[in-house]
XYZ file of C-alpha atoms in Angstrom:
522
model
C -39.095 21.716 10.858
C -37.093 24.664 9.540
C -35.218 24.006 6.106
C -31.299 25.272 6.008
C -30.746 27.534 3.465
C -27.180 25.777 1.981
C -26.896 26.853 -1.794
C -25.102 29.935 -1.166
C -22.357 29.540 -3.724
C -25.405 29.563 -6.116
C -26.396 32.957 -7.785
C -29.889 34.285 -7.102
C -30.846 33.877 -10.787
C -29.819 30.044 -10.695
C -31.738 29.168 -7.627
C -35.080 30.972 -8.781
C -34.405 28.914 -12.118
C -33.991 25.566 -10.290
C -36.646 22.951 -10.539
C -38.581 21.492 -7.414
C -36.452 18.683 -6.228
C -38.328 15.529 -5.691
C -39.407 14.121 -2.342
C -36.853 14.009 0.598
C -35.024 10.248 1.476
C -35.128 10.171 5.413
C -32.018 9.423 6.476
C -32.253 8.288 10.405
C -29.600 7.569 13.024
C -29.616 6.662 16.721
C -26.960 8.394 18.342
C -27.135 5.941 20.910
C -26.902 2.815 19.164
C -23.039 2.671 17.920
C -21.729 0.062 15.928
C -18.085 -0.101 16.776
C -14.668 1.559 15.329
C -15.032 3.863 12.229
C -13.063 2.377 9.392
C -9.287 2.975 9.253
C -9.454 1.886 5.046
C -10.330 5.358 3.360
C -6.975 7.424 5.024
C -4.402 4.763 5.369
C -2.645 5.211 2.264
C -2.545 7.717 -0.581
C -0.550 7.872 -3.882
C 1.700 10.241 -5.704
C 3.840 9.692 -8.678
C 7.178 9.375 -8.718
C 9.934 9.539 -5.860
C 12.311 12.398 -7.136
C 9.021 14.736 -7.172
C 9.020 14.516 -3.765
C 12.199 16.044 -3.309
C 10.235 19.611 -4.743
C 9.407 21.634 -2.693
C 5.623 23.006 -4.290
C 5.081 18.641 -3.650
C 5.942 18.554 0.107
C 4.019 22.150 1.183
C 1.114 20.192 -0.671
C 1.955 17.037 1.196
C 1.606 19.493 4.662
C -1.783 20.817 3.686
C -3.099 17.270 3.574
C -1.693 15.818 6.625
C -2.746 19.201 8.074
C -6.200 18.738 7.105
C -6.824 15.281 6.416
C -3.944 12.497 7.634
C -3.482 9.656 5.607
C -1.151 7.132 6.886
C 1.191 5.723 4.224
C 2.485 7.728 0.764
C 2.826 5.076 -1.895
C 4.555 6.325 -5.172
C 6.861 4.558 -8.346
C 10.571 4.856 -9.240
C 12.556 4.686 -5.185
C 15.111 2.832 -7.443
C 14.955 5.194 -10.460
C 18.506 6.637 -11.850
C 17.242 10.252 -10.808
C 17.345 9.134 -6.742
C 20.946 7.918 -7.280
C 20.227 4.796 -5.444
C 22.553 2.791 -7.723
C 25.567 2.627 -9.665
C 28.622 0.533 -10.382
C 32.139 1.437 -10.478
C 35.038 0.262 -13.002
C 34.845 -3.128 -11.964
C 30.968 -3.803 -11.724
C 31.276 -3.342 -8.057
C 27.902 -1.867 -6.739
C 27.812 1.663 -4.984
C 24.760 2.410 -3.190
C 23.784 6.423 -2.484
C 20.980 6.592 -0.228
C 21.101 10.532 -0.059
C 17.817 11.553 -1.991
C 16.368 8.062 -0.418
C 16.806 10.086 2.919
C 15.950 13.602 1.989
C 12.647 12.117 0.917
C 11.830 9.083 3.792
C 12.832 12.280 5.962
C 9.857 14.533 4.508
C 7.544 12.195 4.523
C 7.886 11.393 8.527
C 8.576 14.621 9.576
C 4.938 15.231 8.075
C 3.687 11.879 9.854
C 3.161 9.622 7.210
C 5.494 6.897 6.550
C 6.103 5.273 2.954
C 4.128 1.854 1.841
C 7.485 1.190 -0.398
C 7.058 0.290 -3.958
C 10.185 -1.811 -4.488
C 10.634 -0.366 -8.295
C 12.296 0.816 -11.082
C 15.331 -1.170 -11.774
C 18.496 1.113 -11.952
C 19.990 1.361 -15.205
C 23.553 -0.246 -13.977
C 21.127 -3.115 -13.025
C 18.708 -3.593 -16.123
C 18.943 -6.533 -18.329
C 17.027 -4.516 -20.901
C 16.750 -0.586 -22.343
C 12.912 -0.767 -21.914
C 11.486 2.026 -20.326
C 7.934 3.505 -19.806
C 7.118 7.131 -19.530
C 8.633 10.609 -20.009
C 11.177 9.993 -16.683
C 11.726 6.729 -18.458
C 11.707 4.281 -15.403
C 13.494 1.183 -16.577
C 10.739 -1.716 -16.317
C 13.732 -4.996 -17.401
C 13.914 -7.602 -14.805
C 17.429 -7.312 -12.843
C 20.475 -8.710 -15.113
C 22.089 -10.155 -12.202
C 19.592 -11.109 -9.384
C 22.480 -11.720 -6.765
C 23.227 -7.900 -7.281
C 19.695 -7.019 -7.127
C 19.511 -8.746 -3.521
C 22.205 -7.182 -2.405
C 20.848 -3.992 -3.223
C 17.958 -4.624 -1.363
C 19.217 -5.997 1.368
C 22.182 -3.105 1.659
C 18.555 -0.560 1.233
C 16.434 -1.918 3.777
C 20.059 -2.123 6.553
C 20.274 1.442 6.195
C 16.470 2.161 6.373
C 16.855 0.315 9.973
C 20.048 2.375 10.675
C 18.390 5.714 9.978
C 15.363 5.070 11.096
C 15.136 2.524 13.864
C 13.676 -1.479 13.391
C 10.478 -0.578 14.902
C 9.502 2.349 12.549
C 10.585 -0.016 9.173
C 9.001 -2.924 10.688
C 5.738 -0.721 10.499
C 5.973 0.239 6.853
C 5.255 -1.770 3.885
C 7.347 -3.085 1.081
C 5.506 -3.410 -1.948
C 7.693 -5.591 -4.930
C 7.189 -3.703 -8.260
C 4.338 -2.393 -9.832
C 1.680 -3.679 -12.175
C 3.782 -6.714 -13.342
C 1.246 -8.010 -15.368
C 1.404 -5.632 -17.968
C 3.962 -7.197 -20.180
C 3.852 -3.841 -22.505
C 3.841 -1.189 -19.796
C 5.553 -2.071 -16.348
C 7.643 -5.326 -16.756
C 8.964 -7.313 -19.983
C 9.616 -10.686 -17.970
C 6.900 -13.550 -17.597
C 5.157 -13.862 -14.662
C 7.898 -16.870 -13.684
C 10.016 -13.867 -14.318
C 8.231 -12.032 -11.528
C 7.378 -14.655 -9.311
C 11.317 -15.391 -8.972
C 11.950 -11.727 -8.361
C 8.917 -11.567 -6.040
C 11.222 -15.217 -4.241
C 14.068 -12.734 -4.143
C 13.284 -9.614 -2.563
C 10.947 -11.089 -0.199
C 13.706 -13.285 1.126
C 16.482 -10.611 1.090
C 14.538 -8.568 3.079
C 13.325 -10.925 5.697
C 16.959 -11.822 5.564
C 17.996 -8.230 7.477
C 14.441 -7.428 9.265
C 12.467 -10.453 9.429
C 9.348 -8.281 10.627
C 9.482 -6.349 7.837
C 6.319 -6.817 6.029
C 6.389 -7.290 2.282
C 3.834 -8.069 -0.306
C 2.470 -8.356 -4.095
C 1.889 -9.024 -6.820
C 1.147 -4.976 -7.289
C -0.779 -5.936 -10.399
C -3.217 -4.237 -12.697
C -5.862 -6.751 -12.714
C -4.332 -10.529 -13.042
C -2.440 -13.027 -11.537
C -3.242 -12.773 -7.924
C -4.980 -16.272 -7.859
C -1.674 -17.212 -9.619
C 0.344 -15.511 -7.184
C -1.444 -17.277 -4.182
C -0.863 -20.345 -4.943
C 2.430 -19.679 -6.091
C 3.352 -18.254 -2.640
C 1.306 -21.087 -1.112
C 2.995 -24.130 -2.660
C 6.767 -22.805 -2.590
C 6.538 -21.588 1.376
C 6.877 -17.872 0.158
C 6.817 -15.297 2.790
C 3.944 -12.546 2.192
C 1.883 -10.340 4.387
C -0.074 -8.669 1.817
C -2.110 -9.380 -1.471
C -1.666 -6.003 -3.350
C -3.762 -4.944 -6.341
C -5.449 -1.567 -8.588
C -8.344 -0.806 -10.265
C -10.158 2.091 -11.970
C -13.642 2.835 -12.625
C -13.374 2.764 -16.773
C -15.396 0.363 -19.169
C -12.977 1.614 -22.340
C -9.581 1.654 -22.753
C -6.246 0.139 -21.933
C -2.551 1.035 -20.900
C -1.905 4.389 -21.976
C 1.554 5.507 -21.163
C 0.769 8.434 -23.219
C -2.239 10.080 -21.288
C -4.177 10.329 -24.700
C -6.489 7.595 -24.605
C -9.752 8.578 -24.243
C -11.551 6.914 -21.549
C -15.324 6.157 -20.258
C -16.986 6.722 -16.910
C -18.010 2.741 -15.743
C -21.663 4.050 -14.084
C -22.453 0.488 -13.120
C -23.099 0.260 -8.900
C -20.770 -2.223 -8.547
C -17.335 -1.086 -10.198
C -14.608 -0.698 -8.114
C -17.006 -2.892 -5.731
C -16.674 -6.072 -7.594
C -13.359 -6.230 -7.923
C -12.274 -5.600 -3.999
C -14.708 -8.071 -3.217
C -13.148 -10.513 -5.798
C -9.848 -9.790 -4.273
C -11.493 -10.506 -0.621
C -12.760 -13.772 -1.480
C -9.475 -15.388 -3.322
C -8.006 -14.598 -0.623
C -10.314 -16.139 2.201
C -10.467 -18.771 0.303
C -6.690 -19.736 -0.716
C -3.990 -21.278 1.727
C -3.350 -17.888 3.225
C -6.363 -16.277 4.054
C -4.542 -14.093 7.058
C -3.251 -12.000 4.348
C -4.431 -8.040 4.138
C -5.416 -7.346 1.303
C -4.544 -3.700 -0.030
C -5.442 -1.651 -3.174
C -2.418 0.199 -3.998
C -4.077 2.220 -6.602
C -7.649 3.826 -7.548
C -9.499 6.282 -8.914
C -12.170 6.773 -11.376
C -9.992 6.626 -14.455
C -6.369 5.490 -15.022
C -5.114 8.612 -17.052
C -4.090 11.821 -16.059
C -5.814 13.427 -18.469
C -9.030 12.647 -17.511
C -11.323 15.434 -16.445
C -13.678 13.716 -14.661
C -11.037 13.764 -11.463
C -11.356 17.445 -11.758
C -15.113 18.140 -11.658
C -17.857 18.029 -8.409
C -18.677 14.234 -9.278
C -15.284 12.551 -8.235
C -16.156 13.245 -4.485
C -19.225 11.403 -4.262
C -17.846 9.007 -6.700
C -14.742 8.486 -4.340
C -17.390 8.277 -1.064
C -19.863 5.580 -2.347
C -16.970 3.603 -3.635
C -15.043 3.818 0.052
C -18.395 3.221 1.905
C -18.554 -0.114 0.170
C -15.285 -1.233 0.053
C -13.693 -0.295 3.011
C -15.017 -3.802 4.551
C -13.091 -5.472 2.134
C -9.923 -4.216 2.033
C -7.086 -2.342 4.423
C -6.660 0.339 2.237
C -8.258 1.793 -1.004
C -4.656 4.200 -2.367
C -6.362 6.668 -4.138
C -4.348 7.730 -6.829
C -3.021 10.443 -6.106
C -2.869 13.267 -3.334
C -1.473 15.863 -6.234
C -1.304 17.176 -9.950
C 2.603 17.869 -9.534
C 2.912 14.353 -11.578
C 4.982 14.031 -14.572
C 4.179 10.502 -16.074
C 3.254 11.874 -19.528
C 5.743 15.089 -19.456
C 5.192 18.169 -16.983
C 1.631 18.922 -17.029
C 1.158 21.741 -19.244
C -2.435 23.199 -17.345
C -3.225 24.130 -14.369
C -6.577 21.514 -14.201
C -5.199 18.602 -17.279
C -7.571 16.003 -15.688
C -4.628 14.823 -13.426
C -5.292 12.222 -10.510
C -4.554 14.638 -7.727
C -6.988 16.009 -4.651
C -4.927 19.088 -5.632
C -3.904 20.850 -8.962
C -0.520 22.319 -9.924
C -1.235 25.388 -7.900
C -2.650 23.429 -4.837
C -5.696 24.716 -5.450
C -8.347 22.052 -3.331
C -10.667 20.199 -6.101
C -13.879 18.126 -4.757
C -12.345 14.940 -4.376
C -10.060 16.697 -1.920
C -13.046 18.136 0.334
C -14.293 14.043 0.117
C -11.312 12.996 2.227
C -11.124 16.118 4.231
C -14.442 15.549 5.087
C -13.814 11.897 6.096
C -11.146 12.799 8.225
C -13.647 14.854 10.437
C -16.083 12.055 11.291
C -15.325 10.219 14.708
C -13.648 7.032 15.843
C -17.195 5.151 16.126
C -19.748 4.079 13.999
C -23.728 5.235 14.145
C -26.489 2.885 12.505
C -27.426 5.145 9.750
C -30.410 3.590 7.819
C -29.361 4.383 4.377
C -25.528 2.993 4.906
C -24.913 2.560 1.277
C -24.126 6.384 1.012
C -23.669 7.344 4.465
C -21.194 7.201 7.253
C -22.553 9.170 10.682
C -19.954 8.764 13.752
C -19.653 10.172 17.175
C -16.621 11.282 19.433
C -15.704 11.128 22.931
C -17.341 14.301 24.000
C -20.706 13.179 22.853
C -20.531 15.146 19.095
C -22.114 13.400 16.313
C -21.059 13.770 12.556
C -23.278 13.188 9.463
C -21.535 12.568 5.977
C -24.311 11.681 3.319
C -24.498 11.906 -0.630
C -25.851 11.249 -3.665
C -23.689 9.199 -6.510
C -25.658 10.096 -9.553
C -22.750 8.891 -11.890
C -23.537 10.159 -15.838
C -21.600 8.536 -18.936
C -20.585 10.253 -21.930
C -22.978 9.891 -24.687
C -21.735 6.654 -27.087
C -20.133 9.321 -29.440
C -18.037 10.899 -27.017
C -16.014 10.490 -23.985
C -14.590 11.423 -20.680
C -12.379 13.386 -22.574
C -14.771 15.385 -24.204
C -17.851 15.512 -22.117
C -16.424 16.297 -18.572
C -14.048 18.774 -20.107
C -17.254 21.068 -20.030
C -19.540 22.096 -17.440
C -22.075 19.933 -15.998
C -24.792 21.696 -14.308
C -26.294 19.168 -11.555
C -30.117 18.242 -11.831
C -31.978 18.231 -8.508
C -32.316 15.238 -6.557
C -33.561 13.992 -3.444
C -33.584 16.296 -0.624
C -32.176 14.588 2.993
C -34.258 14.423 5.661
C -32.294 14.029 8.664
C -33.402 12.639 11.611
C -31.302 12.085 15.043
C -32.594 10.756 17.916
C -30.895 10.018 21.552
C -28.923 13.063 21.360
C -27.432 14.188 24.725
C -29.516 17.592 25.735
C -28.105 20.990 25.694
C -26.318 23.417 23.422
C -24.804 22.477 20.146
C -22.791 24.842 17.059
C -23.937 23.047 14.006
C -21.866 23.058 10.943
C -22.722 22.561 7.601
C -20.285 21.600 4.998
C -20.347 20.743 0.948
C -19.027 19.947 -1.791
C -21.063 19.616 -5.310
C -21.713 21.961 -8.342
C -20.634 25.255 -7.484
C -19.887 24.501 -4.143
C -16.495 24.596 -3.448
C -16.226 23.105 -7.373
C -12.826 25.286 -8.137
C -13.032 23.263 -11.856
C -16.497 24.650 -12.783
C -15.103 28.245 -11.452
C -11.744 27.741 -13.793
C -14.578 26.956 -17.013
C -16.112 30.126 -16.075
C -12.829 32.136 -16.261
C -12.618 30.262 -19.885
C -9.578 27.799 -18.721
C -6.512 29.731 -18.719
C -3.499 28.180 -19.784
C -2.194 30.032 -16.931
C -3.010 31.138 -13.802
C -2.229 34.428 -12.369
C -1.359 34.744 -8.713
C -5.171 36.981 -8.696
C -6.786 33.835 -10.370
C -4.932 31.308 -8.076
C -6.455 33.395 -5.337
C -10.246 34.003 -6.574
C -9.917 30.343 -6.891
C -8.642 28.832 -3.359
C -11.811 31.070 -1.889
C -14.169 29.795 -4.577
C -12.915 26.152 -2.835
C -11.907 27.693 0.487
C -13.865 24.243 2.454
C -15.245 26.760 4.793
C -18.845 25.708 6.150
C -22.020 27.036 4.196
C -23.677 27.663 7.613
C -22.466 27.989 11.066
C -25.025 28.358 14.198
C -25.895 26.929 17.550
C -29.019 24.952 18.184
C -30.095 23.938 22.032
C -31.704 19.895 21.952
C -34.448 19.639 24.561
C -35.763 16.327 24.157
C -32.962 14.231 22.647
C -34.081 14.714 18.880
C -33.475 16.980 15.875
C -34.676 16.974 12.782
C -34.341 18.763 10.226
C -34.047 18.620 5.492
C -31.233 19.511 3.530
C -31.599 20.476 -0.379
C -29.463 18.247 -2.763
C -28.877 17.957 -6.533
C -27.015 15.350 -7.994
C -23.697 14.401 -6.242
C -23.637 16.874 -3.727
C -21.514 15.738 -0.543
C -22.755 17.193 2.551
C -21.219 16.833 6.167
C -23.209 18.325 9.377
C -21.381 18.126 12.469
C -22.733 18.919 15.847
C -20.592 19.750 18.346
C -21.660 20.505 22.415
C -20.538 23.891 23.224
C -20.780 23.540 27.049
C-alpha cells in the first residue's frame, strides 16, 4: 500500500514537528453498488446581500468565478424593493410610478451567468412605508405597506414585466420569497405576525393573480412561526409552494444589526441538523405536507464579523452540515457567495469575518474550495460506509469521486469568543488518517487527483495572519495570496487498476477536506 505524500503546503520544519496521527478510519465504497441521484440541495441556491450590490461590477466578475467553477442554481439576496433600485415612487398625486431599470440590469446579470433569482419580495419602498423604521447602514425600510392595495399593485405591475422581459416559463421557474425574517419584531418587520400573515394573503394572491404558476412561499423567518404559518395557510385556503426558513450554528447571541456581537461556535453534532429536521417534520405532518421546504439562509454564525467563516474549519463545517441535511430540505442558502456586503457599513478589511466563499479581493477562502469541491462529484451516489462525512459519486464514463472529512469543531474557551479566538491562528492537531478502499473499479488506466482544503492548505486566512493582517492589500499580496489558495490539486498522477481494487491512506489533521477523483484516461 503506498502512502500519498499530500502536506505539501506544509514547511519541512512543521511536518518533522508533527505528531503521529492516530490509527487510520477505513473508509470503503463499491463502485458498483450506486445508490441513485447525487443530491441537488448543497448548489441550488446561494446568498448575497443586498440587490443594488449586484449592479458592481467587482460583485458580478465574483458571481462568474463561481458559476465558472461551482454552479449554484438560484441567487437569493434582501432589498429588490429598496429606494436605491428605484423600483418605486409616487408622483404629485400619490399615483404610483414603477422603474424596473436596475430590476433589469441585475435579473439580466444574474441569467446571463445561469443562475436565476429565488426573489426575496422585500424592503418596502419609502413612498410605500407606513413607518420610518429601518435596519442597517443602506437602511432598508422594514414598516408593513401603508396602503396594501398599492402594495399589490406593485407587485402585480413587478411580476407582469418580469413575464414580459423574460418569458412565463423562465418566471414560472423562479421563486418568490415574501419578506425576510418577519419574526423579528426589532430587526426585519415592526407589524405582528397577523400583520404578516395578511401581507403574506396579499402578495401571494397578487401574484398568482398575473402568473398563476408562479411559485411563492414563506414565512422567511429566523426561527418561529412556521407551525403558525401552516396552519394559517391551511385553514384560510392560502396558496404556498414553499415553507422557507434560516438558521446559524451559534449557542450565544441575538440580532445584531451592528456586526459587534460577539458570537460562539455551537460544536454540538446536531446544530443546523435539528432544526432542518424540525422543519421536515412540521411539515409532513401539517395539512400541506407537498410543500418544499427551503433554508433561505445558513452559515456557521449570523454576523459578518465573525472569523470563523474565514478560517480552514468552515469547509468541513459547511460539508458535515450539507451531508446531513440535504435529505431534509431542497436547498441549504448558504449565506453568502461574497464579502462585497455592506449590512454593517462597507467592510473596512480585506478578511472582517464576512459570510462570503470569497473576500473583498475575491480571494477563494476554504468554505469556497467546500462547494467547489462538491460541484466536482458525479450525478450518482456510491455506498460509502462512513456516510456521515462522506459523499463518493461516479459519472457516465465510469470515473469515481471521493469527498471525505473530518468536522473536529473547537469552541472558544468560556472567557472568550468567536471573535477573539478564531481571529488568531489555529494550528490543526492530527487526526485520523483515511484509509481508502474501492472495489469494482472498471480495469485500466486512471489520472488520480488529489485535492484539499485544511490548515495551510489552500487556507488564504492563516496565510493573511502570517503577513500580520494588513489593513490593505497590495496588488503583490492579493497575488501571493490567490496562489497560496490557487485550488490546484496537491498531487496529480496516473495509476493502471488490474483487478478492480485500489487501496490506498491519506494523512489528515483536524478538518481537513480532501477530494480524490479518478478519472479513465483511455
Amino acid at each position: 500500500m503506498r502512502r500519498a505524500v499530500l502536506l505539501l503546503a506544509l514547511s519541512t520544519t512543521a511536518l518533522a514537528q508533527t505528531p503521529v496521527s492516530p490509527a487510520a478510519e477505513t473508509l470503503s465504497i463499491d463502485a458498483a453498488h450506486t445508490l441513485g441521484p447525487h443530491s441537488a440541495t448543497p448548489l441550488n441556491t446561494v446568498g448575497a446581500g443586498r440587490a443594488n450590490e449586484g449592479l458592481r461590477a467587482d460583485w458580478q466578475s465574483q458571481l462568474s468565478t463561481v458559476q465558472n467553477e461551482i454552479g449554484f442554481h438560484y441567487l437569493r439576496f434582501h432589498g429588490i424593493f429598496h429606494d436605491d433600485m428605484g423600483v418605486y415612487s409616487e408622483d404629485s398625486h400619490g399615483q404610483p410610478i414603477y422603474n424596473f431599470q436596475y430590476v433589469d440590469a441585475l435579473y439580466d446579470a444574474l441569467l446571463a451567468r445561469h443562475i436565476r433569482p429565488f426573489v426575496e419580495l422585500s424592503f418596502m419602498p419609502a413612498a410605500l412605508a407606513s413607518g420610518p423604521q429601518t435596519v442597517f447602514w443602506w437602511k432598508g425600510n422594514i414598516t408593513p405597506p401603508k396602503d396594501m392595495a398599492k402594495w399589490n399593485a406593485l407587485i402585480e405591475a413587478f411580476v407582469t414585466h418580469l413575464q414580459s422581459r423574460y418569458g412565463p416559463d423562465e418566471v414560472n421557474a423562479w421563486y418568490f420569497e415574501v419578506w425576510n425574517e418577519p419574526d423579528l419584531h426589532n430587526g426585519f418587520f415592526t407589524g405582528s405576525q397577523a400583520d404578516y400573515f395578511s401581507l403574506y394573503k396579499n402578495t401571494v394572491e397578487s401574484i398568482r393573480a398575473v402568473c398563476p404558476k408562479c411559485r411563492v412561499g414563506g414565512p422567511a423567518t429566523a426561527f418561529g412561526w412556521e407551525a403558525d404559518w401552516l396552519a394559517y395557510i391551511a385553514k384560510n385556503h392560502v396558496p404556498a409552494d414553499f415553507d422557507s426558513t434560516h438558521t446559524y450554528g451559534v449557542v450565544k447571541g441575538n440580532f445584531d444589526a451592528t456586526g459587534e456581537d460577539g458570537t460562539v461556535l455551537d460544536v454540538s453534532p446536531d446544530s443546523i441538523v435539528r432544526r432542518v429536521r424540525d422543519s421536515r417534520d412540521r411539515i409532513d405532518h401539517s395539512a400541506t405536507p407537498h410543500l418544499e421546504l427551503h433554508y433561505t439562509e445558513w452559515s456557521s454564525s449570523y454576523t459578518a464579523a465573525d472569523p470563523i467563516h474565514d478560517q480552514y474549519i468552515e469547509a468541513a463545517f459547511i460539508l458535515e452540515k450539507l451531508r446531513a441535511t440535504s435529505p431534509l430540505a431542497q436547498s441549504m442558502s448558504y449565506w453568502t457567495f461574497t464579502d462585497i456586503f455592506e449590512e454593517n457599513s462597507p467592510p473596512k478589511r480585506p478578511f472582517y469575518g464576512g459570510f462570503g466563499l470569497m473576500n473583498l479581493q475575491g480571494i477563494r477562502k476554504p468554505a469556497y474550495f467546500a462547494y467547489k469541491f462538491l460541484a466536482q462529484l458525479g450525478p450518482t451516489d456510491l455506498a460509502t460506509t462512513i456516510p456521515d462525512h462522506s459523499w463518493a459519486t461516479t459519472k457516465p464514463d465510469h470515473s469515481v469521486q471521493i469527498l471525505f472529512w473530518n468536522y473536529t469543531p473547537v469552541a472558544p474557551p468560556s472567557t472568550s469568543d468567536d471573535q477573539i479566538f478564531y481571529k488568531r491562528e489555529q494550528p490543526a492537531q492530527p487526526a485520523p488518517d483515511t484509509h481508502l478502499v474501492l472495489d469494482h473499479l472498471t480495469n485500466g488506466a486512471y489520472q488520480l487527483n488529489v485535492y484539499r482544503t485544511g490548515y495551510q492548505q489552500n487556507d488564504a486566512y492563516t496565510a493573511y495572519l502570517r503577513m500580520n493582517s494588513p489593513t490593505n492589500l497590495s496588488p503583490a499580496q492579493v497575488e501571493s495570496l490567490n496562489r497560496t489558495a490557487s485550488g490546484a490539486p496537491t498531487e496529480t498522477r496516473t495509476l493502471t487498476i488490474t483487478n478492480h481494487h485500489y487501496d490506498e491512506t491519506f494523512p489528515m489533521h483536524q478538518n481537513d477536506t480532501v477530494l480524490i477523483t479518478l478519472t479513465p484516461t483511455h
